[in-house]
Amino acid sequence: MRCQSLVAALSLGSAALALHDQFPINTSGETGARPLDVINSNPGHPYSVSSNSEQWRFDEYPPENATGNLIFDTVHSLLQHWPNTRYRNGHNIVPGVIPIGTLLYHGTNGSHMIPSGPEWTAMDPEHSIFFSRGNGSGWHLTLAATRPLKVLYFDGNSAAKLSEGTMDTQDIIAWGEPRPERSFDERDRIDHLCTWGKEFRIDGFVRMEMSLEVMLCNFTAGVEVVSFVHLTLPRDDRSFHLLTSLNHTTWIRTFEVLHSGSWHNRYPGDSRIVLDLTGLISLYDTALASSLISVRAGLERIDHRVFGISSQDSSRVMRRLTEIASRPDPAGSGTDWKTLIRVIVDRYADRLELTQYLLNATSSDPQELLGRAKLAQAQLRVMLTPYLLHSTAVPSAGTLGIYSSQWASPIFRLCVRTHTSQITNLIPLMMSSELLLLKAVEDTTREICRVTTKMWADGVMSGLDTLFPVERNGEPDVTQIMNGWRQDIQKLMSWLDWSVWIKCQPACGPEEMCYLSTWPINAPRPDSLPPSPQNPQNLTNAREAQNFANRVGQPKYPTMPTEDWGKPQPRCIRRLQPYGF
Ligand SMILES: *[C@@H]1O[C@H](CO)[C@@H](O)[C@H](O)[C@H]1NC(C)=O
Ligand SMILES: *[C@@H]1O[C@H](CO)[C@@H](O)[C@H](O)[C@H]1NC(C)=O
Ligand SMILES: *[C@@H]1O[C@H](CO)[C@@H](O)[C@H](O)[C@H]1NC(C)=O
Ligand SMILES: *[C@@H]1O[C@H](CO)[C@@H](O)[C@H](O)[C@H]1NC(C)=O
Ligand SMILES: *[C@@H]1O[C@H](CO)[C@@H](O)[C@H](O)[C@H]1NC(C)=O
Ligand SMILES: *[C@@H]1O[C@H](CO)[C@@H](O)[C@H](O)[C@H]1NC(C)=O
Ligand SMILES: *[C@@H]1O[C@H](CO)[C@@H](O)[C@H](O)[C@H]1NC(C)=O
Ligand SMILES: *[C@@H]1O[C@H](CO)[C@@H](O)[C@H](O)[C@H]1NC(C)=O
């Protein structure tokens, strides 16, 4: 494959270098087919957004219902605890494997029989021990994968037993549609998932609770017992109705589950699960699930969910899933999507944040403000340095109409195309999931480049950039420029909405960790469960719900509902007693 090494280079972030080596770009003329145009002309391809005739306009905002930013961000967030706690309702279903030798843990209620049917396992023992319930002791099983385990991952806080959307995607597989009234119906859900997966030799389903878990379909297939031991444990007060104080030993167990979850907070998340993004199914894919566009209309992102999907769309999702699950091996273009997306986040997250900080300055001293504006301009220029074509002709100030930044459009264009122009060569080899990813990357970089180039060009025209001097009459109105910039960057960053920007400020002390309110600890008390609100007569559901509620200790579980439940905000919590969630 001619482009293989180039693609590898692109993924590693040597994009500009690779491009230059392969296609020296002659930018001294305004017209004429350039290599970037030539390779981007894939006639009629539904996902090919770039074309020769495209206008690189700075006033072209992404459509209100665009989802490229959401696909980009949710894919960047896969298997990470932090972003999936922030936005609980998952939209992605992704196939993957758990490599040979990986350990899985299972705590029991006192029995030391290997489960004969599907059951839950944890990636970290701190999580499974939570379920080793007993009077001062408990049984704990450790398994190891004896071959790569084939799994399907549901993103979001997908093991949170909530009716507000965390379980919607898996319910489509289990029951054909989201069934919010059955959020606690875990036994039936796992049985249905495993029954469905049998045909495709799926070993388990990965979900996120307070930490990641694997719903393992068969405890004697592809795994062997490392140990099954009787441990001394703090007494589990959930079994004895003794929950009174926050100092209680149960809280150690509870906290340590959250603690182990926090180890997987940030990129790359839990790398013991290796995802195959060429099989990604996103419910933010408007071609796959167009019925959700109107469901989402006017909602905040945290309220996006899959409930409300049409039955045609559910069937389409299932057809895609069946196709993907039946594939013998990962296929596709060979592009490392995970790394490509990370490269873009790395490159811009920090600089945008720094620029936003610089623009936040308010001062009555004009000189101080001007100094601040020049620092911000320098940051914008640094972001765009690989695209600042020497041929750029800056017009003199005062000669410009309404689209006064248009002279900078070759920079905008190069900024957008650099990361993906070579990969578009591989479109004929791409799986449909990869076309979706390509579009998400292009949409996202396009908006970043549009806004940053426009901001930079505004700064140039205001005489703030020493490398691009312009003739001006009089001093620039720095306050006005700063105000415009502040709005631009604010809008861009909230459109991107990357969770890397959500952190505890100031940073937490050594006895603390940064935390977002999570299920079940901070969830509103499930007063209406069981029986289920929509199915009060359904005793099967009610009994299942009660069984499960007992298993996790809810509603006996001492929840501490918080006000920020609807929109979790980062805060420091103690890692030591006395805890405070
Ligand atoms: C670059 O393009 C300009 C204008 O189209 C042309 O005059 C020049 O010869 C080209 N240079 C190279 C190295 O191709
Ligand atoms: C998005 O909204 C615009 C304007 O409301 C509409 O024309 C377009 O069809 C919508 N896109 C999709 C994918 O529904
Ligand atoms: C443990 O769970 C099994 C299966 O649900 C049940 O049969 C058994 O009675 C339970 N044992 C204890 C000690 O709760
Ligand atoms: C728990 O174990 C202790 C010590 O063995 C015993 O005294 C106590 O009665 C037990 N409590 C329950 C509820 O079984
Ligand atoms: C579980 O796997 C074992 C070993 O592969 C197999 O013998 C057994 O039939 C499986 N159990 C079920 C319920 O499929
Ligand atoms: C919990 O422990 C702390 C210090 O160990 C103590 O100050 C506090 O009073 C205890 N709280 C309760 C409710 O027992
Ligand atoms: C901007 O400044 C305000 C007031 O000092 C502060 O509360 C806020 O966190 C700052 N925002 C950023 C993005 O730095
Ligand atoms: C009750 O739940 C069971 C599955 O647990 C389902 O098969 C049945 O259709 C439900 N009944 C009603 C009346 O919803």
XYZ file of C-alpha atoms and ligand atoms in Angstrom:
693
model
C 0.000 0.000 0.000
C 1.615 3.155 -1.243
C 0.325 5.379 1.491
C 0.764 3.124 4.463
C 3.859 4.745 5.891
C 2.461 8.162 5.234
C -0.685 7.329 7.094
C 1.376 6.059 9.965
C 3.311 9.287 9.912
C 0.103 11.314 9.861
C -1.230 9.417 12.788
C 1.928 10.091 14.694
C 1.478 13.750 14.147
C 4.164 14.389 11.566
C 1.465 15.535 9.254
C 3.044 18.636 7.877
C 6.351 16.951 7.288
C 4.795 13.982 5.555
C 2.674 16.175 3.351
C 5.588 18.267 2.325
C 7.745 15.292 1.433
C 5.097 13.738 -0.673
C 3.509 16.748 -2.317
C 5.426 19.991 -2.333
C 2.555 22.452 -2.476
C 2.880 25.462 -4.737
C 0.869 28.103 -3.036
C 2.115 31.100 -4.929
C -0.871 31.094 -7.263
C -4.483 31.663 -6.269
C -5.940 29.114 -8.672
C -4.997 25.816 -10.218
C -5.420 22.261 -9.024
C -3.166 21.564 -6.111
C -2.356 18.106 -4.876
C -4.696 18.576 -1.917
C -7.577 19.231 -4.259
C -6.762 16.395 -6.580
C -6.666 13.742 -3.932
C -9.786 15.010 -2.304
C -11.975 14.681 -5.345
C -13.873 11.504 -4.709
C -16.848 12.098 -6.896
C -20.178 11.329 -5.408
C -18.885 10.005 -2.155
C -21.468 10.794 0.519
C -18.878 11.419 3.207
C -16.444 13.457 1.183
C -16.915 16.954 2.475
C -14.079 18.711 0.736
C -14.210 19.673 -2.904
C -12.399 21.911 -5.322
C -15.174 24.402 -5.575
C -15.574 24.705 -1.848
C -15.490 28.181 -0.443
C -13.427 28.629 2.628
C -15.645 31.126 4.286
C -15.162 32.346 7.795
C -18.832 33.032 8.399
C -19.943 29.475 7.749
C -20.928 28.020 11.098
C -21.521 24.306 11.632
C -25.243 23.505 11.417
C -27.151 23.413 14.698
C -27.885 19.713 14.267
C -24.340 18.752 13.265
C -22.954 15.806 15.208
C -19.365 15.589 13.949
C -18.144 17.308 17.115
C -20.111 14.849 19.277
C -18.822 11.822 17.405
C -15.286 13.176 17.651
C -15.575 13.817 21.385
C -17.330 10.569 22.303
C -14.813 8.536 20.305
C -11.965 10.384 21.970
C -13.605 9.548 25.321
C -14.133 5.807 24.864
C -13.200 3.692 27.904
C -12.411 6.783 29.972
C -14.185 7.170 33.238
C -14.237 10.940 33.472
C -16.003 11.958 30.258
C -18.417 9.047 30.533
C -19.349 10.144 34.040
C -19.886 13.667 32.792
C -22.106 12.559 29.922
C -23.812 9.446 31.183
C -25.904 8.522 28.189
C -23.816 6.515 25.777
C -24.217 6.722 22.024
C -21.578 4.278 20.817
C -21.414 0.525 20.465
C -17.890 -0.680 19.691
C -16.484 -4.175 19.173
C -13.207 -5.040 20.827
C -11.058 -7.703 22.428
C -9.667 -8.277 25.885
C -6.161 -9.665 25.355
C -4.984 -13.053 26.578
C -3.776 -13.004 30.172
C -5.994 -10.118 31.259
C -7.456 -10.626 34.738
C -11.142 -10.322 35.529
C -12.581 -10.310 39.053
C -15.836 -11.468 40.530
C -17.084 -11.099 44.098
C -19.803 -13.387 45.373
C -22.526 -13.158 47.961
C -21.065 -15.993 49.993
C -21.273 -18.839 47.557
C -18.017 -20.207 46.184
C -19.414 -21.876 43.122
C -18.220 -20.734 39.718
C -21.306 -19.100 38.188
C -22.967 -21.445 35.737
C -24.522 -18.664 33.647
C -23.735 -15.091 32.666
C -22.534 -12.880 35.524
C -20.711 -9.613 36.096
C -16.948 -9.246 36.415
C -14.806 -6.224 37.195
C -11.565 -5.006 35.669
C -10.238 -4.067 39.109
C -10.549 -6.086 42.338
C -11.513 -2.940 44.276
C -14.705 -3.033 42.261
C -15.587 -6.723 42.567
C -14.817 -6.844 46.291
C -17.687 -4.446 46.741
C -19.876 -7.457 45.930
C -18.089 -9.944 48.213
C -20.654 -9.603 50.873
C -20.521 -11.294 54.208
C -20.073 -10.902 57.883
C -16.376 -9.988 58.069
C -15.344 -12.100 55.090
C -16.257 -12.819 51.498
C -15.425 -14.941 48.454
C -13.491 -13.517 45.568
C -12.803 -15.102 42.189
C -9.957 -14.091 39.871
C -10.046 -15.220 36.244
C -7.537 -14.844 33.412
C -8.315 -14.758 29.708
C -6.850 -17.799 27.951
C -7.504 -16.324 24.515
C -8.535 -12.904 23.269
C -12.082 -12.406 24.510
C -14.479 -10.977 21.987
C -16.484 -8.156 23.561
C -18.886 -5.385 22.716
C -18.526 -2.087 24.548
C -21.331 0.332 25.387
C -20.012 3.793 26.174
C -21.493 6.231 28.665
C -22.172 5.269 32.265
C -23.765 2.220 30.784
C -24.005 0.096 33.926
C -25.714 2.823 35.948
C -29.174 1.490 36.695
C -30.969 4.651 35.643
C -34.015 5.189 33.515
C -32.755 8.468 32.016
C -30.761 6.987 29.153
C -27.622 5.195 30.357
C -28.880 1.814 29.176
C -30.666 2.754 25.973
C -28.151 1.359 23.479
C -27.780 -2.052 25.141
C -31.540 -2.361 25.511
C -31.878 -2.219 21.737
C -29.828 -5.408 21.563
C -31.413 -7.052 24.589
C -35.042 -6.185 23.948
C -35.241 -4.476 20.569
C -35.808 -1.001 22.023
C -34.817 1.121 25.017
C -36.823 0.017 28.049
C -36.190 2.651 30.720
C -38.732 1.118 33.079
C -36.552 -1.980 33.185
C -33.337 -0.276 34.273
C -32.983 -2.688 37.188
C -33.896 -5.752 35.181
C -30.285 -6.792 34.968
C -30.694 -10.559 35.011
C -32.984 -10.570 32.021
C -30.818 -7.991 30.254
C -27.583 -9.972 30.612
C -29.321 -13.203 29.601
C -30.727 -11.616 26.473
C -27.445 -9.958 25.534
C -25.526 -13.205 25.930
C -28.134 -15.190 24.037
C -27.953 -12.703 21.184
C -24.146 -12.716 21.216
C -23.789 -16.497 21.137
C -24.175 -16.676 17.361
C -21.265 -14.257 16.978
C -19.110 -15.889 19.668
C -19.232 -12.767 21.792
C -17.760 -13.540 25.200
C -18.987 -10.486 27.026
C -20.190 -6.907 27.139
C -18.163 -4.044 28.551
C -19.962 -1.358 30.526
C -19.051 1.359 32.958
C -20.432 1.527 36.448
C -18.423 3.277 39.185
C -15.613 1.542 37.312
C -15.530 -0.659 34.211
C -17.109 -4.100 34.217
C -17.457 -7.016 31.848
C -20.698 -8.926 31.658
C -19.160 -12.331 31.084
C -21.379 -14.819 29.285
C -19.630 -18.059 30.179
C -17.264 -18.442 33.139
C -15.653 -21.538 31.637
C -15.095 -20.312 28.083
C -11.898 -18.430 27.254
C -11.039 -17.885 30.901
C -9.438 -19.957 33.630
C -9.471 -19.626 37.373
C -6.434 -17.951 38.872
C -7.824 -18.138 42.401
C -11.100 -18.408 44.241
C -10.437 -17.402 47.790
C -12.086 -16.592 51.069
C -10.926 -13.165 52.179
C -11.041 -11.239 55.395
C -13.019 -8.116 54.632
C -14.601 -5.320 56.565
C -18.112 -6.337 57.472
C -20.536 -5.279 54.809
C -23.120 -3.256 56.616
C -25.458 -3.221 53.661
C -26.340 -6.762 54.736
C -27.023 -5.764 58.287
C -29.006 -2.549 58.076
C -26.446 -0.722 60.131
C -25.619 2.207 57.911
C -25.442 5.163 60.125
C -22.235 7.085 59.878
C -19.968 8.100 57.065
C -17.038 6.539 58.874
C -18.404 3.127 58.421
C -16.290 0.396 56.896
C -18.672 0.056 53.967
C -17.553 3.456 52.813
C -14.005 2.209 52.331
C -15.290 -0.353 49.887
C -17.486 2.180 48.194
C -14.796 4.760 47.921
C -12.258 2.268 46.593
C -14.573 1.366 43.736
C -14.639 5.027 42.718
C -10.921 5.230 43.303
C -10.152 2.361 40.932
C -12.541 3.912 38.417
C -10.558 7.153 38.614
C -7.388 5.383 37.425
C -9.088 5.186 34.041
C -10.334 8.753 34.063
C -8.286 10.174 31.230
C -6.975 9.120 27.844
C -6.373 6.316 26.928
C -8.854 5.034 29.507
C -8.773 1.353 30.382
C -6.334 -0.020 27.811
C -7.071 -3.622 28.797
C -9.976 -3.397 26.405
C -8.775 -2.958 22.844
C -11.434 -1.469 20.613
C -11.820 -1.879 16.883
C -13.001 1.514 15.683
C -13.591 0.200 12.165
C -16.679 -1.422 13.714
C -17.871 1.657 15.605
C -21.615 2.222 15.627
C -22.613 5.710 16.700
C -26.155 6.742 17.432
C -24.965 10.270 16.644
C -24.602 9.055 13.041
C -27.457 10.958 11.448
C -27.519 8.629 8.444
C -27.913 5.605 10.687
C -30.362 7.037 13.230
C -32.011 10.039 11.631
C -35.037 9.708 13.909
C -32.884 10.942 16.789
C -32.262 14.339 15.188
C -35.692 15.580 16.201
C -35.463 13.801 19.555
C -32.337 15.821 20.327
C -33.602 19.114 18.963
C -33.395 21.825 21.602
C -31.941 19.524 24.263
C -28.721 20.077 26.117
C -26.061 17.496 25.416
C -26.450 15.862 28.833
C -30.056 15.069 27.961
C -29.265 13.428 24.622
C -30.321 9.813 24.662
C -31.399 7.029 22.353
C -34.899 6.515 23.756
C -37.267 7.795 21.098
C -35.408 6.130 18.225
C -37.735 4.844 15.523
C -38.170 1.110 15.114
C -36.781 1.380 11.566
C -33.634 2.969 12.917
C -33.331 0.353 15.670
C -33.550 -2.346 13.026
C -30.912 -0.579 10.976
C -28.635 -0.447 14.004
C -29.151 -4.155 14.567
C -28.391 -4.936 10.933
C -25.156 -2.954 11.127
C -24.257 -4.626 14.368
C -24.911 -8.086 12.945
C -22.716 -7.272 9.965
C -19.916 -6.039 12.171
C -20.187 -8.854 14.688
C -20.088 -11.448 11.890
C -16.897 -10.093 10.330
C -14.100 -12.599 10.737
C -11.334 -10.042 11.284
C -10.918 -6.341 11.647
C -10.726 -4.849 8.189
C -10.507 -1.381 6.747
C -7.928 1.189 5.795
C -5.383 0.652 8.543
C -5.781 4.206 9.790
C -5.148 4.572 13.511
C -8.250 6.642 14.279
C -7.782 6.656 17.999
C -4.342 8.195 17.681
C -5.338 10.616 14.960
C -8.129 11.992 17.143
C -5.813 12.179 20.111
C -3.202 14.052 18.070
C -5.767 16.735 17.299
C -6.904 16.991 20.917
C -3.288 17.184 22.098
C -2.447 19.853 19.605
C -5.361 22.185 20.364
C -6.770 21.465 23.834
C -3.988 23.059 25.780
C -3.461 26.056 23.511
C -7.132 26.913 23.266
C -7.370 26.770 27.022
C -4.338 29.009 27.439
C -5.698 31.480 24.914
C -9.053 31.524 26.674
C -7.262 32.255 29.915
C -5.330 35.141 28.326
C -8.520 36.622 26.930
C -10.219 36.490 30.294
C -8.090 39.399 31.462
C -9.846 42.566 32.404
C -7.839 45.643 33.138
C -8.412 49.348 33.130
C -4.802 49.872 32.069
C -4.773 50.062 28.245
C -1.100 49.086 28.040
C -1.665 45.979 30.135
C -4.632 45.032 27.975
C -2.639 45.563 24.808
C 0.153 43.353 26.174
C -2.408 40.652 26.915
C -3.887 40.905 23.434
C -0.435 40.522 21.896
C 0.198 37.413 23.965
C -3.100 35.958 22.763
C -2.234 36.837 19.180
C 1.092 35.022 19.591
C -0.745 31.901 20.806
C -3.082 32.000 17.830
C -0.112 32.349 15.526
C 1.686 29.433 17.172
C -1.386 27.244 16.612
C -1.399 28.157 12.944
C 2.352 28.253 12.315
C 2.433 25.074 10.180
C -0.097 26.713 7.865
C 1.174 30.292 7.648
C 2.026 30.267 3.953
C 4.789 32.657 3.071
C 2.783 33.688 0.024
C 0.006 35.111 2.195
C -0.678 38.675 1.165
C -2.063 40.741 3.996
C -4.179 43.583 2.628
C -3.765 47.018 4.116
C -6.263 47.914 6.771
C -9.247 49.961 5.734
C -9.565 48.418 2.265
C -11.741 45.576 3.423
C -15.384 44.716 3.196
C -17.505 42.586 5.443
C -15.592 39.316 4.949
C -12.405 41.000 5.872
C -10.581 37.811 6.778
C -10.973 36.177 3.406
C -7.330 36.815 2.487
C -6.479 34.206 5.144
C -8.546 31.440 3.565
C -5.544 29.503 2.126
C -4.323 29.177 5.716
C -7.729 28.010 6.899
C -7.812 25.483 4.081
C -4.349 24.050 4.716
C -5.091 23.860 8.441
C -8.247 21.811 7.787
C -6.842 19.500 5.182
C -3.472 18.636 6.605
C -4.657 15.943 8.997
C -6.912 14.079 6.590
C -5.934 14.834 3.011
C -3.741 11.743 2.700
C -6.194 9.493 4.458
C -8.876 10.385 1.938
C -6.822 8.363 -0.542
C -7.870 5.332 1.438
C -11.598 5.967 1.180
C -12.105 2.986 -1.156
C -10.723 0.729 1.578
C -12.656 2.280 4.427
C -15.425 0.614 6.380
C -18.516 2.751 6.804
C -17.558 3.452 10.422
C -14.277 4.882 9.189
C -16.073 7.203 6.786
C -18.064 8.443 9.738
C -14.859 8.989 11.705
C -13.245 10.781 8.787
C -16.203 13.123 8.562
C -16.119 13.756 12.308
C -12.405 14.572 12.194
C -12.890 16.881 9.215
C -15.890 18.652 10.735
C -14.035 19.156 13.985
C -10.745 20.376 12.549
C -12.658 22.576 10.173
C -14.356 24.446 12.967
C -11.145 24.725 14.996
C -9.308 26.071 11.958
C -12.132 28.370 10.927
C -12.328 30.064 14.292
C -8.615 30.213 15.080
C -7.697 31.488 11.613
C -10.396 34.123 11.796
C -9.262 35.230 15.243
C -5.658 35.357 14.122
C -6.538 37.315 10.973
C -8.555 39.798 13.042
C -5.499 40.267 15.223
C -3.283 40.809 12.195
C -5.655 43.431 10.800
C -5.613 45.144 14.176
C -1.853 45.400 14.032
C -1.252 42.979 16.893
C 1.025 40.575 15.024
C 4.627 41.708 14.702
C 5.322 39.068 12.026
C 2.498 40.373 9.840
C 2.650 44.145 10.087
C -0.192 46.172 8.585
C -0.486 49.846 8.004
C -3.125 51.340 10.182
C -4.558 54.696 10.921
C -4.650 55.024 14.645
C -4.612 52.563 17.509
C -6.695 49.366 17.504
C -9.614 49.171 19.877
C -8.160 46.423 22.058
C -11.207 46.076 24.263
C -13.396 45.459 21.249
C -10.980 42.910 19.800
C -10.694 41.101 23.123
C -14.483 40.986 23.459
C -14.883 39.537 19.971
C -12.141 36.993 20.550
C -13.568 35.985 23.913
C -16.907 35.199 22.311
C -15.278 33.324 19.432
C -13.178 31.079 21.636
C -15.983 30.536 24.111
C -18.284 29.407 21.317
C -15.648 27.142 19.803
C -14.757 25.512 23.103
C -18.344 24.874 24.039
C -18.985 23.398 20.600
C -15.994 21.095 20.990
C -16.960 20.475 24.642
C -13.878 18.372 25.409
C -13.831 16.831 28.842
C -10.076 17.436 29.137
C -11.050 20.980 30.093
C -13.177 19.844 33.003
C -10.939 19.595 36.043
C -10.612 20.639 39.630
C -9.212 24.131 39.927
C -7.240 24.535 42.066
C -5.927 20.965 41.874
C -6.842 18.612 44.721
C -4.585 18.032 47.706
C -2.741 14.760 48.419
C -5.586 13.414 50.574
C -8.121 14.114 47.840
C -9.068 13.267 44.287
C -11.088 15.127 41.701
C -14.568 13.718 41.332
C -17.812 14.065 39.398
C -21.093 13.068 40.995
C -21.866 9.544 39.952
C -24.375 6.745 40.239
C -25.386 5.331 42.634
C -23.840 7.494 45.300
C -25.104 10.873 44.217
C -28.135 9.799 42.231
C -31.561 10.850 43.410
C -33.076 8.099 45.536
C -34.904 5.614 43.355
C -38.178 6.079 45.219
C -40.200 4.816 42.332
C -38.303 1.551 42.046
C -39.555 -1.092 42.259
C -42.159 -1.643 40.937
C -41.422 0.137 37.720
C -43.344 3.306 36.996
C -44.486 2.251 33.563
C -45.180 -1.342 34.474
C -46.532 -1.358 37.989
C -48.276 -4.655 37.415
C -45.232 -6.442 36.124
C -44.255 -8.575 39.044
C -41.479 -10.273 37.086
C -39.805 -6.950 36.608
C -40.465 -5.873 40.144
C -38.946 -9.012 41.588
C -35.930 -8.781 39.314
C -35.517 -5.190 40.258
C -35.646 -6.042 43.936
C -33.100 -8.821 43.466
C -30.744 -6.502 41.744
C -31.386 -3.698 44.142
C -30.329 -6.087 46.882
C -27.239 -7.102 44.975
C -25.929 -3.560 44.702
C -27.331 -2.613 48.037
C -29.900 -0.215 46.706
C -32.168 1.183 47.991
C -30.588 0.229 51.303
C -27.519 1.835 49.862
C -26.855 5.141 51.580
C -27.115 7.496 48.664
C -26.024 11.099 49.027
C -27.965 12.936 46.320
C -26.196 16.071 45.160
C -27.492 19.223 43.577
C -25.154 18.986 40.618
C -26.572 15.603 39.592
C -28.172 17.159 36.515
C -24.841 18.572 35.384
C -21.914 17.153 37.339
C -19.229 19.658 38.336
C -15.708 18.681 39.307
C -14.890 18.811 42.991
C -12.278 17.381 45.314
C -13.340 14.556 47.617
C -11.303 12.854 50.313
C -9.468 9.625 49.563
C -9.339 8.835 53.271
C -11.807 8.640 56.091
C -13.885 10.534 56.855
C -15.184 10.460 53.318
C -17.593 12.948 51.833
C -19.060 12.237 48.438
C 4.010 28.106 -8.741
O 2.842 28.716 -9.260
C 3.092 29.961 -9.893
C 1.751 30.603 -10.258
O 0.853 29.641 -10.712
C 4.015 29.736 -11.133
O 4.296 30.975 -11.766
C 5.299 29.094 -10.635
O 6.113 28.774 -11.756
C 5.023 27.830 -9.836
N 6.265 27.348 -9.224
C 6.584 26.068 -9.243
C 7.866 25.741 -8.538
O 5.893 25.211 -9.759
C -30.236 20.150 9.997
O -31.009 21.312 10.092
C -31.140 21.990 8.855
C -31.833 23.292 9.123
O -32.795 23.150 10.138
C -31.892 21.097 7.863
O -32.022 21.746 6.632
C -31.079 19.827 7.672
O -31.761 18.935 6.853
C -30.825 19.176 9.011
N -29.907 18.077 8.819
C -30.253 16.847 9.078
C -29.192 15.812 8.897
O -31.359 16.579 9.465
C -26.139 -16.234 46.711
O -26.761 -16.155 45.455
C -27.254 -17.390 45.007
C -27.720 -17.213 43.589
O -28.427 -16.018 43.439
C -28.364 -17.842 45.964
O -28.885 -19.058 45.530
C -27.778 -17.968 47.373
O -28.787 -18.246 48.293
C -27.079 -16.688 47.798
N -26.363 -16.933 49.030
C -26.335 -16.068 50.028
C -25.516 -16.446 51.208
O -26.940 -14.986 49.995
C -21.296 -11.572 62.489
O -20.192 -12.274 63.023
C -19.957 -11.980 64.376
C -18.633 -12.651 64.760
O -18.524 -13.916 64.190
C -21.137 -12.481 65.193
O -20.937 -12.188 66.554
C -22.389 -11.762 64.713
O -23.530 -12.262 65.354
C -22.579 -11.935 63.224
N -23.652 -11.065 62.793
C -24.601 -11.495 61.979
C -25.673 -10.501 61.663
O -24.633 -12.609 61.487
C -19.537 -22.608 28.404
O -18.322 -22.934 27.816
C -17.954 -24.299 27.993
C -16.538 -24.455 27.481
O -16.383 -23.858 26.221
C -18.972 -25.156 27.252
O -18.658 -26.511 27.439
C -20.349 -24.844 27.805
O -21.333 -25.548 27.070
C -20.660 -23.379 27.757
N -21.873 -23.100 28.472
C -22.916 -22.565 27.884
C -24.100 -22.333 28.753
O -22.916 -22.242 26.724
C -15.723 10.257 61.739
O -14.341 10.279 62.042
C -13.819 11.567 62.251
C -12.298 11.471 62.416
O -11.864 10.174 62.405
C -14.492 12.187 63.470
O -14.002 13.489 63.665
C -15.981 12.247 63.208
O -16.649 12.716 64.363
C -16.527 10.871 62.857
N -17.915 11.019 62.442
C -18.868 10.201 62.869
C -20.239 10.488 62.346
O -18.663 9.276 63.607
C -12.231 34.165 34.020
O -12.153 35.019 35.121
C -13.137 34.803 36.099
C -13.017 35.895 37.148
O -11.696 36.014 37.558
C -12.987 33.410 36.667
O -13.974 33.144 37.604
C -13.077 32.405 35.523
O -12.848 31.094 36.011
C -12.081 32.717 34.444
N -12.278 31.849 33.313
C -11.279 31.293 32.656
C -11.663 30.434 31.518
O -10.113 31.455 32.963
C -43.120 -8.235 32.189
O -41.727 -8.488 32.019
C -41.452 -9.631 31.257
C -39.950 -9.841 31.197
O -39.384 -9.707 32.453
C -42.044 -9.481 29.879
O -41.816 -10.664 29.144
C -43.513 -9.199 29.962
O -44.011 -8.917 28.666
C -43.792 -7.996 30.867
N -45.215 -7.838 31.061
C -45.820 -6.687 30.882
C -47.295 -6.671 31.186
O -45.230 -5.681 30.536
